[in-house]
Amino acid sequence: MNVRFADRRPEGAYALAFPQQAGQADSDRLTSLLGDGAGLVRQAATAARFEGEAGSVAEVFAPEGAGVRRVLLAGLGDGDQDAQYERAGGALVAKVQMSGEKTLVIDFTGHKGTAERAARLAYGALLRSWRYDVYRTKLKPSQKPSLDEIVIVGAGEGAEAAWTSLKAIADGVAFTRELVTEPANIIYPESFVERCQKLKELGVEITVLGPEEMTKLGMGALLGVAQGSRRPARLLAMRWKGSDAEPVAFVGKGVTFDTGGISIKPAAGMEDMKWDMGGAGAVAGAMLALAGRKAKAHVIGVCGLVENMPDGNAQRPGDVVTSMSGQTIEVINTDAEGRLVLCDAITWVQKTYGVKTVIDLATLTGAMIISLGHEHGGLFSNDDGLADKILSSAKASGDTLWRFPMGDAYDKLIDSPIADMKNVGPRYGGSITAAQFIKRFVEDGVKWAHLDIAGMVWAAKPGATWDKGATGFGVRLIDRFVADHLEG
Ligand code: BES
Ligand code: ZN
Ligand code: ZN
């Protein structure tokens, strides 16, 4: 999808949209922009019960000269928040993308919103337009998206500057969605790393470790998960040095497919586990966004990449592995593999870069979905200040989180009779004991937060700025956290 800004409407055929605040008829503005057709559009919108509610769209065919023009009113709701504009952009695209129209012109002329808000609307539109049709070879022309260009008219000065950053973030979201959508025969540890090589062109420094190096470093927990797969594990580090500050690390769970291993999952729905690398996908997409908009921050993104398979060499329930930290783990359930991958990735990033802030993202527990459904990810942290910063950025970005408690009583539940800890606790509080497990690998003086995003990376239904499927959750959150708390 191409997005451009213009002073006046182009010639020729296109769908024409006007953003509109709730409860405001905007009569004068419409008349000045649409001339004779304005009355008809208003009447038709009223007949369709359009009241300008956020995300609502009225669609009208209005005569224009000898022909007819598709006109859309895009509701913004009350107030004046970025999210309302994103939602309106998303709703317009959802309406027009398959309609046969190639161009959507969104006319801001005379609208009281700022140029930045116009860019926000374009951003919502672009995010909502993302789809991945590479494996659909038999689509009829009418099943393919027709829309290929959005023209924002009359946004005024500053829209394009705002757009440059937003476009970079949208590119990051798109990259995450692509990684998450690809099936596990296409995206596995090595090919995940391969797709991330393009970040080099943006100035991101890339480091990759394979099984030999990881063995030398003593990453027995991560390698134990990988040993049942034909796909060799990778640890991928992406560094964006946009400032001289101390770096902050984001660490993603990248289980490119999670069968459960020997503790194998039931067949029904197992295909979902191709997106068990959503944390790593978010980290990679966020690095693309940060580098793309040249963020003035020093950030390290680490992805622990493995495939969790059952074979003759797979680890068994009851096996004891030694992590890079030196702590030993009794693997009670091979399906609780994400924490085994994260613990070594987190130890590595602390030892290698001396980071004092670590934030991990992981599709870690099914219990998270039981707790929060698909509306919030879970947040766990050893530091209230960091937790508050993340929560505020989460809210502002639209990638929402809800904080959970932690504590010694939960921690005790993962003590093991044979090793330093076991990889699962009792049935209840499963997301919290998973977080307590990871916390045992956070070094003294390091601020840490864990985001359990199991319910957020894949959507069964379309949302405001995504279609059903991969949401790209986490990219906007990381970007916003960096912008709010590390830059400037
Ligand atoms: N990847 C899963 C968690 C998951 C489940 C994410 C469903 C998204 C949807 C994770 O590796 C897992 O299997 N966790 C187990 C932990 C249990 C064995 C303690 C789970 O949640 O059942
Ligand atoms: Zn699992
Ligand atoms: Zn998993």
Short mmCIF file of C-alpha atoms and ligand atoms in Angstrom, two decimals:
data_model
loop_
_atom_site.label_atom_id
_atom_site.label_comp_id
_atom_site.label_asym_id
_atom_site.label_seq_id
_atom_site.Cartn_x
_atom_site.Cartn_y
_atom_site.Cartn_z
CA MET A 1 0.00 0.00 0.00
CA ASN A 2 1.36 3.37 -0.98
CA VAL A 3 0.53 6.40 1.17
CA ARG A 4 1.08 9.96 0.03
CA PHE A 5 0.12 13.45 1.09
CA ALA A 6 -1.22 16.09 -1.31
CA ASP A 7 -2.56 19.62 -1.29
CA ARG A 8 -5.53 18.88 -3.50
CA ARG A 9 -7.59 15.96 -4.66
CA PRO A 10 -6.28 14.02 -7.66
CA GLU A 11 -8.12 13.66 -10.97
CA GLY A 12 -9.98 10.52 -11.93
CA ALA A 13 -11.61 7.63 -10.14
CA TYR A 14 -11.24 7.07 -6.42
CA ALA A 15 -13.22 6.64 -3.23
CA LEU A 16 -13.45 9.86 -1.29
CA ALA A 17 -13.52 9.90 2.50
CA PHE A 18 -14.06 12.58 5.14
CA PRO A 19 -13.18 12.11 8.80
CA GLN A 20 -15.96 13.28 11.04
CA GLN A 21 -16.27 13.89 14.78
CA ALA A 22 -19.25 12.34 16.61
CA GLY A 23 -22.35 14.49 16.78
CA GLN A 24 -21.03 17.15 14.44
CA ALA A 25 -22.78 17.38 11.15
CA ASP A 26 -19.85 19.32 9.69
CA SER A 27 -22.36 20.70 7.18
CA ASP A 28 -20.44 23.70 6.01
CA ARG A 29 -17.28 21.78 5.53
CA LEU A 30 -18.98 19.04 3.51
CA THR A 31 -20.79 21.57 1.37
CA SER A 32 -17.62 23.44 0.61
CA LEU A 33 -15.85 20.21 -0.30
CA LEU A 34 -18.61 18.31 -2.06
CA GLY A 35 -20.80 21.05 -3.47
CA ASP A 36 -24.25 19.88 -4.56
CA GLY A 37 -23.67 16.33 -3.46
CA ALA A 38 -23.27 17.28 0.20
CA GLY A 39 -26.98 17.25 1.01
CA LEU A 40 -27.45 13.80 -0.44
CA VAL A 41 -24.44 12.42 1.42
CA ARG A 42 -25.71 13.83 4.69
CA GLN A 43 -29.18 12.43 4.18
CA ALA A 44 -27.89 9.02 3.23
CA ALA A 45 -25.55 8.93 6.23
CA THR A 46 -28.42 9.84 8.54
CA ALA A 47 -30.60 7.16 6.96
CA ALA A 48 -27.81 4.67 7.66
CA ARG A 49 -27.79 5.83 11.30
CA PHE A 50 -24.28 7.19 11.01
CA GLU A 51 -23.48 9.30 14.05
CA GLY A 52 -19.74 9.63 13.76
CA GLU A 53 -19.00 6.94 16.31
CA ALA A 54 -15.33 5.90 16.37
CA GLY A 55 -14.72 3.20 13.79
CA SER A 56 -18.10 3.57 12.08
CA VAL A 57 -18.21 4.31 8.36
CA ALA A 58 -21.10 5.53 6.21
CA GLU A 59 -20.81 4.66 2.54
CA VAL A 60 -22.77 6.63 -0.04
CA PHE A 61 -22.74 6.73 -3.82
CA ALA A 62 -23.17 10.34 -4.86
CA PRO A 63 -23.69 11.64 -8.39
CA GLU A 64 -20.76 13.61 -9.71
CA GLY A 65 -20.94 15.07 -13.18
CA ALA A 66 -22.17 12.30 -15.45
CA GLY A 67 -20.87 9.60 -13.12
CA VAL A 68 -21.04 8.50 -9.55
CA ARG A 69 -18.54 8.70 -6.72
CA ARG A 70 -18.17 6.48 -3.65
CA VAL A 71 -18.12 8.81 -0.65
CA LEU A 72 -17.35 7.66 2.87
CA LEU A 73 -17.77 9.40 6.19
CA ALA A 74 -15.35 8.03 8.77
CA GLY A 75 -16.44 8.40 12.39
CA LEU A 76 -13.86 9.63 14.89
CA GLY A 77 -16.02 9.48 17.99
CA ASP A 78 -15.72 12.05 20.79
CA GLY A 79 -12.50 13.61 21.96
CA ASP A 80 -9.25 13.89 20.11
CA GLN A 81 -6.91 10.96 20.65
CA ASP A 82 -4.44 9.30 18.29
CA ALA A 83 -6.27 6.00 18.69
CA GLN A 84 -9.50 7.45 17.30
CA TYR A 85 -7.75 8.47 14.12
CA GLU A 86 -6.02 5.11 13.80
CA ARG A 87 -9.33 3.39 14.22
CA ALA A 88 -11.01 5.57 11.59
CA GLY A 89 -8.18 4.83 9.13
CA GLY A 90 -8.49 1.13 9.86
CA ALA A 91 -12.26 1.17 9.41
CA LEU A 92 -11.97 2.94 6.06
CA VAL A 93 -9.51 0.40 4.74
CA ALA A 94 -11.61 -2.50 5.99
CA LYS A 95 -14.48 -1.04 3.96
CA VAL A 96 -12.62 -0.14 0.78
CA GLN A 97 -9.77 -2.61 0.46
CA MET A 98 -11.73 -5.23 -1.52
CA SER A 99 -14.29 -2.84 -2.99
CA GLY A 100 -12.80 -2.47 -6.45
CA GLU A 101 -11.50 1.02 -5.71
CA LYS A 102 -7.78 1.41 -6.32
CA THR A 103 -7.33 4.75 -4.63
CA LEU A 104 -8.73 6.10 -1.40
CA VAL A 105 -8.56 9.85 -0.98
CA ILE A 106 -9.07 11.06 2.57
CA ASP A 107 -9.86 14.75 2.61
CA PHE A 108 -8.78 16.62 5.73
CA THR A 109 -9.37 20.07 4.27
CA GLY A 110 -11.08 22.21 6.91
CA HIS A 111 -10.98 19.44 9.51
CA LYS A 112 -9.95 20.73 12.91
CA GLY A 113 -7.59 17.84 13.69
CA THR A 114 -3.85 18.43 13.42
CA ALA A 115 -1.44 17.27 10.72
CA GLU A 116 -0.12 14.62 13.13
CA ARG A 117 -3.62 13.25 13.50
CA ALA A 118 -3.90 12.97 9.73
CA ALA A 119 -0.71 10.91 9.74
CA ARG A 120 -2.21 8.77 12.51
CA LEU A 121 -5.21 8.09 10.33
CA ALA A 122 -2.95 7.00 7.48
CA TYR A 123 -1.04 4.82 9.97
CA GLY A 124 -4.22 3.05 11.08
CA ALA A 125 -5.15 2.55 7.45
CA LEU A 126 -1.78 1.08 6.55
CA LEU A 127 -1.74 -1.25 9.57
CA ARG A 128 -5.23 -2.50 8.76
CA SER A 129 -4.36 -3.12 5.10
CA TRP A 130 -1.66 -5.69 5.86
CA ARG A 131 -2.33 -9.21 4.60
CA TYR A 132 -0.24 -12.14 3.49
CA ASP A 133 -1.49 -13.83 0.35
CA VAL A 134 1.74 -15.47 -0.85
CA TYR A 135 0.36 -19.00 -0.52
CA ARG A 136 -3.01 -18.27 -2.06
CA THR A 137 -2.49 -19.07 -5.71
CA LYS A 138 -6.12 -19.39 -6.78
CA LEU A 139 -7.67 -16.11 -5.75
CA LYS A 140 -10.08 -14.70 -8.30
CA PRO A 141 -9.54 -11.05 -9.16
CA SER A 142 -12.55 -10.13 -7.04
CA GLN A 143 -10.95 -11.86 -4.04
CA LYS A 144 -7.78 -9.81 -4.26
CA PRO A 145 -7.40 -6.42 -2.63
CA SER A 146 -8.04 -3.64 -5.10
CA LEU A 147 -6.82 -0.75 -2.99
CA ASP A 148 -3.22 0.18 -3.61
CA GLU A 149 -2.97 3.85 -2.78
CA ILE A 150 -4.11 6.21 -0.04
CA VAL A 151 -3.88 9.95 -0.64
CA ILE A 152 -4.28 12.25 2.34
CA VAL A 153 -5.39 15.67 1.17
CA GLY A 154 -5.16 18.94 3.06
CA ALA A 155 -3.40 17.56 6.15
CA GLY A 156 -1.17 20.60 6.31
CA GLU A 157 2.37 21.08 7.45
CA GLY A 158 3.96 18.42 9.63
CA ALA A 159 1.97 15.45 8.40
CA GLU A 160 4.78 14.06 6.31
CA ALA A 161 7.35 14.40 9.10
CA ALA A 162 5.04 12.55 11.49
CA TRP A 163 4.42 9.99 8.79
CA THR A 164 8.10 9.12 8.35
CA SER A 165 8.28 7.72 11.90
CA LEU A 166 4.87 6.09 11.80
CA LYS A 167 5.69 4.40 8.51
CA ALA A 168 8.82 2.90 10.10
CA ILE A 169 6.74 1.53 12.97
CA ALA A 170 4.16 0.13 10.54
CA ASP A 171 7.01 -1.58 8.67
CA GLY A 172 8.11 -3.14 11.95
CA VAL A 173 4.58 -4.36 12.68
CA ALA A 174 4.35 -5.80 9.17
CA PHE A 175 7.65 -7.62 9.59
CA THR A 176 6.48 -9.18 12.86
CA ARG A 177 3.19 -10.23 11.29
CA GLU A 178 5.05 -11.83 8.41
CA LEU A 179 7.33 -13.83 10.74
CA VAL A 180 4.37 -14.90 12.87
CA THR A 181 2.17 -15.82 9.90
CA GLU A 182 4.74 -17.95 8.08
CA PRO A 183 4.31 -21.66 8.80
CA ALA A 184 6.96 -23.59 10.71
CA ASN A 185 8.29 -25.37 7.61
CA ILE A 186 9.29 -21.94 6.32
CA ILE A 187 10.27 -20.10 9.51
CA TYR A 188 12.60 -22.10 11.74
CA PRO A 189 15.61 -20.86 13.68
CA GLU A 190 17.97 -20.54 10.71
CA SER A 191 15.42 -18.98 8.35
CA PHE A 192 14.21 -16.60 11.06
CA VAL A 193 17.78 -15.33 11.33
CA GLU A 194 17.99 -15.15 7.54
CA ARG A 195 14.91 -12.90 7.33
CA CYS A 196 16.42 -10.60 9.93
CA GLN A 197 19.57 -10.01 7.91
CA LYS A 198 17.84 -7.10 6.16
CA LEU A 199 18.12 -5.12 9.39
CA LYS A 200 21.83 -4.75 8.65
CA GLU A 201 20.99 -2.34 5.85
CA LEU A 202 19.44 -0.06 8.46
CA GLY A 203 22.57 -0.08 10.59
CA VAL A 204 21.62 -2.86 13.01
CA GLU A 205 24.56 -4.97 14.17
CA ILE A 206 23.74 -8.67 14.08
CA THR A 207 25.31 -11.48 16.10
CA VAL A 208 24.29 -15.12 15.66
CA LEU A 209 25.25 -18.07 17.83
CA GLY A 210 24.81 -21.69 16.74
CA PRO A 211 24.72 -24.90 18.81
CA GLU A 212 28.50 -25.21 19.08
CA GLU A 213 28.99 -21.76 20.54
CA MET A 214 25.99 -22.19 22.79
CA THR A 215 27.35 -25.51 24.04
CA LYS A 216 30.64 -23.81 24.91
CA LEU A 217 28.74 -21.15 26.81
CA GLY A 218 26.86 -23.82 28.75
CA MET A 219 23.35 -23.04 27.51
CA GLY A 220 22.03 -26.45 28.52
CA ALA A 221 18.47 -25.24 29.09
CA LEU A 222 17.96 -23.75 25.62
CA LEU A 223 19.83 -26.58 23.91
CA GLY A 224 17.85 -29.19 25.81
CA VAL A 225 14.69 -27.91 24.15
CA ALA A 226 16.28 -27.91 20.71
CA GLN A 227 17.78 -31.39 20.90
CA GLY A 228 14.64 -33.16 19.72
CA SER A 229 14.53 -31.20 16.47
CA ARG A 230 16.36 -31.54 13.17
CA ARG A 231 16.51 -27.75 13.07
CA PRO A 232 19.57 -26.41 14.87
CA ALA A 233 18.98 -23.69 17.45
CA ARG A 234 20.09 -20.09 17.03
CA LEU A 235 20.58 -17.19 19.37
CA LEU A 236 20.12 -13.94 17.47
CA ALA A 237 21.19 -10.57 18.84
CA MET A 238 20.33 -7.33 17.06
CA ARG A 239 21.91 -4.15 18.34
CA TRP A 240 20.76 -0.64 17.49
CA LYS A 241 23.14 1.95 18.86
CA GLY A 242 21.25 5.20 18.32
CA SER A 243 22.82 6.82 21.39
CA ASP A 244 25.77 6.42 23.76
CA ALA A 245 23.53 5.49 26.67
CA GLU A 246 23.73 2.14 28.47
CA PRO A 247 21.79 -0.42 26.45
CA VAL A 248 18.39 -1.83 27.33
CA ALA A 249 17.60 -5.40 26.26
CA PHE A 250 14.44 -6.92 24.84
CA VAL A 251 14.43 -10.72 24.77
CA GLY A 252 11.91 -12.75 22.79
CA LYS A 253 10.76 -16.36 23.02
CA GLY A 254 11.27 -17.79 19.55
CA VAL A 255 9.91 -21.32 19.59
CA THR A 256 9.31 -21.65 15.86
CA PHE A 257 7.07 -24.62 16.52
CA ASP A 258 5.95 -26.03 19.86
CA THR A 259 4.69 -29.59 19.68
CA GLY A 260 5.20 -29.84 23.43
CA GLY A 261 8.07 -32.26 22.88
CA ILE A 262 7.72 -35.62 24.64
CA SER A 263 4.99 -34.01 26.79
CA ILE A 264 3.21 -33.72 23.48
CA LYS A 265 0.25 -31.43 22.94
CA PRO A 266 -3.15 -32.69 21.71
CA ALA A 267 -3.59 -32.60 17.92
CA ALA A 268 -6.53 -30.19 17.91
CA GLY A 269 -5.26 -26.68 17.45
CA MET A 270 -1.60 -27.64 17.50
CA GLU A 271 -1.11 -25.70 14.26
CA ASP A 272 -1.42 -22.54 16.36
CA MET A 273 1.97 -23.29 17.80
CA LYS A 274 3.62 -21.90 14.67
CA TRP A 275 3.12 -18.56 16.38
CA ASP A 276 4.97 -19.58 19.51
CA MET A 277 7.75 -17.34 18.25
CA GLY A 278 5.55 -14.23 18.62
CA GLY A 279 7.80 -12.75 21.32
CA ALA A 280 10.87 -13.09 19.13
CA GLY A 281 8.86 -11.80 16.18
CA ALA A 282 7.89 -8.71 18.16
CA VAL A 283 11.50 -8.07 19.14
CA ALA A 284 12.67 -8.37 15.52
CA GLY A 285 9.88 -6.09 14.26
CA ALA A 286 10.59 -3.56 16.99
CA MET A 287 14.27 -3.47 16.05
CA LEU A 288 13.26 -2.82 12.45
CA ALA A 289 10.98 0.00 13.59
CA LEU A 290 13.59 1.59 15.88
CA ALA A 291 16.33 1.47 13.28
CA GLY A 292 13.91 2.57 10.56
CA ARG A 293 13.01 5.72 12.44
CA LYS A 294 16.57 6.17 13.72
CA ALA A 295 15.57 6.13 17.38
CA LYS A 296 17.99 7.95 19.67
CA ALA A 297 18.37 4.99 21.96
CA HIS A 298 20.67 2.05 22.53
CA VAL A 299 18.70 -1.15 22.31
CA ILE A 300 19.61 -4.83 22.08
CA GLY A 301 17.06 -7.30 20.79
CA VAL A 302 17.71 -10.97 21.51
CA CYS A 303 15.76 -13.90 20.09
CA GLY A 304 16.11 -17.41 21.51
CA LEU A 305 15.22 -19.58 18.52
CA VAL A 306 14.44 -23.29 18.79
CA GLU A 307 11.94 -25.85 17.60
CA ASN A 308 10.35 -28.05 20.28
CA MET A 309 9.94 -31.53 18.76
CA PRO A 310 9.68 -35.09 20.06
CA ASP A 311 12.21 -37.47 18.56
CA GLY A 312 14.64 -40.17 19.69
CA ASN A 313 17.01 -37.50 20.93
CA ALA A 314 14.40 -35.29 22.58
CA GLN A 315 14.73 -34.47 26.26
CA ARG A 316 12.58 -36.49 28.63
CA PRO A 317 10.41 -35.47 31.54
CA GLY A 318 12.64 -35.76 34.58
CA ASP A 319 15.86 -34.83 32.77
CA VAL A 320 18.07 -32.38 34.63
CA VAL A 321 19.77 -29.68 32.58
CA THR A 322 22.32 -27.06 33.56
CA SER A 323 21.62 -23.51 32.43
CA MET A 324 24.25 -20.96 31.42
CA SER A 325 23.81 -19.34 34.84
CA GLY A 326 25.02 -22.56 36.45
CA GLN A 327 21.62 -23.24 38.02
CA THR A 328 20.17 -26.69 37.39
CA ILE A 329 16.64 -27.41 36.23
CA GLU A 330 14.53 -30.52 36.47
CA VAL A 331 12.43 -30.66 33.31
CA ILE A 332 9.11 -31.97 34.60
CA ASN A 333 7.19 -31.04 31.47
CA THR A 334 8.89 -30.60 28.12
CA ASP A 335 6.00 -28.40 27.01
CA ALA A 336 7.09 -25.72 29.48
CA GLU A 337 9.97 -24.98 27.10
CA GLY A 338 9.71 -21.23 26.64
CA ARG A 339 11.15 -20.47 30.06
CA LEU A 340 14.05 -22.85 29.34
CA VAL A 341 14.87 -20.86 26.21
CA LEU A 342 14.42 -17.48 27.85
CA CYS A 343 16.55 -18.22 30.90
CA ASP A 344 19.69 -18.82 28.84
CA ALA A 345 18.98 -15.93 26.48
CA ILE A 346 18.55 -13.62 29.48
CA THR A 347 21.73 -14.85 31.16
CA TRP A 348 23.61 -14.34 27.90
CA VAL A 349 22.46 -10.78 27.34
CA GLN A 350 23.29 -9.79 30.93
CA LYS A 351 26.78 -11.32 30.72
CA THR A 352 27.54 -10.12 27.19
CA TYR A 353 26.27 -6.54 27.31
CA GLY A 354 26.03 -5.82 31.03
CA VAL A 355 22.48 -4.57 30.57
CA LYS A 356 20.74 -3.24 33.68
CA THR A 357 17.23 -3.42 32.20
CA VAL A 358 15.81 -6.55 30.59
CA ILE A 359 12.30 -6.88 29.19
CA ASP A 360 11.23 -10.24 27.81
CA LEU A 361 8.24 -11.02 25.61
CA ALA A 362 6.87 -14.53 25.29
CA THR A 363 3.83 -16.58 24.36
CA LEU A 364 4.62 -18.38 27.56
CA THR A 365 1.50 -19.88 29.11
CA GLY A 366 -1.98 -20.98 28.11
CA ALA A 367 -2.96 -19.90 31.63
CA MET A 368 -2.43 -16.29 30.55
CA ILE A 369 -5.27 -16.62 28.06
CA ILE A 370 -7.48 -18.09 30.79
CA SER A 371 -6.72 -15.04 32.97
CA LEU A 372 -6.93 -12.13 30.56
CA GLY A 373 -8.42 -13.45 27.35
CA HIS A 374 -7.33 -11.54 24.29
CA GLU A 375 -7.63 -8.01 25.67
CA HIS A 376 -4.43 -7.61 27.70
CA GLY A 377 -1.04 -9.23 27.91
CA GLY A 378 0.28 -10.06 31.37
CA LEU A 379 3.04 -7.97 32.95
CA PHE A 380 5.36 -9.25 35.67
CA SER A 381 8.24 -7.26 37.10
CA ASN A 382 10.74 -7.00 39.92
CA ASP A 383 10.64 -3.19 39.80
CA ASP A 384 7.60 -0.96 40.30
CA GLY A 385 9.15 1.98 38.47
CA LEU A 386 9.86 -0.09 35.38
CA ALA A 387 6.43 -1.71 35.56
CA ASP A 388 4.72 1.68 35.68
CA LYS A 389 6.70 2.94 32.70
CA ILE A 390 5.81 -0.13 30.68
CA LEU A 391 2.15 0.10 31.67
CA SER A 392 1.90 3.73 30.58
CA SER A 393 3.58 3.03 27.25
CA ALA A 394 1.36 -0.02 26.80
CA LYS A 395 -1.74 2.07 27.25
CA ALA A 396 -0.53 4.83 24.96
CA SER A 397 0.47 2.38 22.23
CA GLY A 398 -2.74 0.36 22.24
CA ASP A 399 -0.80 -2.85 23.06
CA THR A 400 -2.37 -3.12 26.49
CA LEU A 401 -1.01 -4.96 29.54
CA TRP A 402 -2.21 -5.85 33.02
CA ARG A 403 0.18 -6.36 35.92
CA PHE A 404 0.26 -9.57 37.99
CA PRO A 405 1.66 -10.18 41.47
CA MET A 406 4.84 -12.10 42.23
CA GLY A 407 6.45 -13.19 45.49
CA ASP A 408 8.27 -15.80 47.57
CA ALA A 409 5.18 -17.93 48.13
CA TYR A 410 4.89 -18.41 44.37
CA ASP A 411 8.63 -18.85 43.97
CA LYS A 412 8.71 -21.78 46.43
CA LEU A 413 6.31 -23.69 44.21
CA ILE A 414 9.06 -24.40 41.68
CA ASP A 415 11.62 -25.83 44.10
CA SER A 416 12.76 -29.29 43.00
CA PRO A 417 13.83 -32.26 45.13
CA ILE A 418 16.68 -33.11 42.76
CA ALA A 419 17.79 -29.83 41.16
CA ASP A 420 17.79 -26.10 41.91
CA MET A 421 14.31 -25.76 40.44
CA LYS A 422 11.76 -27.51 38.29
CA ASN A 423 10.33 -26.02 35.13
CA VAL A 424 6.67 -26.17 36.17
CA GLY A 425 4.73 -25.52 39.35
CA PRO A 426 1.29 -26.80 40.34
CA ARG A 427 -1.69 -26.34 38.04
CA TYR A 428 -2.96 -23.05 39.47
CA GLY A 429 -1.21 -19.73 39.00
CA GLY A 430 0.72 -21.14 36.05
CA SER A 431 1.57 -17.79 34.50
CA ILE A 432 2.97 -16.51 37.79
CA THR A 433 5.15 -19.54 38.53
CA ALA A 434 6.45 -19.27 34.95
CA ALA A 435 7.43 -15.66 35.68
CA GLN A 436 9.04 -16.70 38.99
CA PHE A 437 11.12 -19.20 37.05
CA ILE A 438 12.48 -16.51 34.73
CA LYS A 439 13.09 -14.17 37.65
CA ARG A 440 15.59 -16.66 39.08
CA PHE A 441 17.88 -15.81 36.16
CA VAL A 442 17.78 -12.05 36.61
CA GLU A 443 21.00 -10.83 38.21
CA ASP A 444 21.13 -8.57 41.24
CA GLY A 445 20.59 -4.91 40.38
CA VAL A 446 18.94 -5.66 37.07
CA LYS A 447 15.46 -4.29 36.47
CA TRP A 448 13.37 -6.87 34.69
CA ALA A 449 9.90 -7.20 33.25
CA HIS A 450 8.25 -10.19 31.63
CA LEU A 451 5.38 -9.83 29.17
CA ASP A 452 3.31 -12.97 28.69
CA ILE A 453 1.64 -12.25 25.37
CA ALA A 454 0.18 -15.70 24.66
CA GLY A 455 -3.31 -14.27 24.12
CA MET A 456 -2.24 -11.32 22.01
CA VAL A 457 -0.15 -12.34 19.01
CA TRP A 458 -2.90 -14.07 17.04
CA ALA A 459 -6.47 -12.87 16.58
CA ALA A 460 -9.48 -14.96 15.58
CA LYS A 461 -11.35 -11.80 14.55
CA PRO A 462 -10.31 -8.56 12.88
CA GLY A 463 -9.56 -5.63 15.19
CA ALA A 464 -9.28 -1.89 14.70
CA THR A 465 -5.90 -1.98 13.01
CA TRP A 466 -5.43 -5.63 12.12
CA ASP A 467 -7.22 -8.30 10.16
CA LYS A 468 -7.70 -11.72 11.72
CA GLY A 469 -4.39 -13.53 12.14
CA ALA A 470 -1.10 -12.08 13.29
CA THR A 471 -1.54 -8.81 15.18
CA GLY A 472 2.07 -7.66 15.50
CA PHE A 473 1.47 -7.18 19.23
CA GLY A 474 4.51 -5.83 21.08
CA VAL A 475 6.10 -3.77 18.33
CA ARG A 476 4.17 -0.59 19.04
CA LEU A 477 4.61 -1.15 22.77
CA ILE A 478 8.39 -1.51 22.55
CA ASP A 479 8.63 1.43 20.19
CA ARG A 480 6.56 3.58 22.52
CA PHE A 481 8.52 2.51 25.60
CA VAL A 482 11.74 3.46 23.85
CA ALA A 483 10.30 6.80 22.70
CA ASP A 484 8.80 7.67 26.10
CA HIS A 485 11.55 6.48 28.42
CA LEU A 486 14.84 6.06 26.57
CA GLU A 487 14.90 8.85 24.01
CA GLY A 488 15.28 12.59 24.50
N1 BES B 1 3.56 -22.10 23.95
C1 BES B 1 2.88 -22.62 25.07
C2 BES B 1 1.91 -21.59 25.68
C3 BES B 1 0.72 -21.25 24.83
C4 BES B 1 -0.40 -22.06 24.84
C5 BES B 1 0.72 -20.12 24.06
C6 BES B 1 -1.49 -21.74 24.07
C7 BES B 1 -0.37 -19.79 23.30
C8 BES B 1 -1.48 -20.60 23.30
C9 BES B 1 3.85 -23.02 26.16
O1 BES B 1 5.09 -23.46 25.73
C10 BES B 1 3.21 -24.13 26.91
O2 BES B 1 2.96 -25.15 26.33
N2 BES B 1 2.96 -23.92 28.19
C11 BES B 1 2.30 -24.87 28.98
C12 BES B 1 2.94 -24.85 30.35
C13 BES B 1 2.53 -25.97 31.23
C14 BES B 1 3.10 -27.27 30.72
C15 BES B 1 3.03 -25.69 32.63
C16 BES B 1 0.83 -24.52 29.05
O3 BES B 1 0.51 -23.34 29.10
O4 BES B 1 0.01 -25.44 29.05
ZN ZN B 2 5.11 -25.53 25.27
ZN ZN B 3 5.71 -22.70 23.88
#
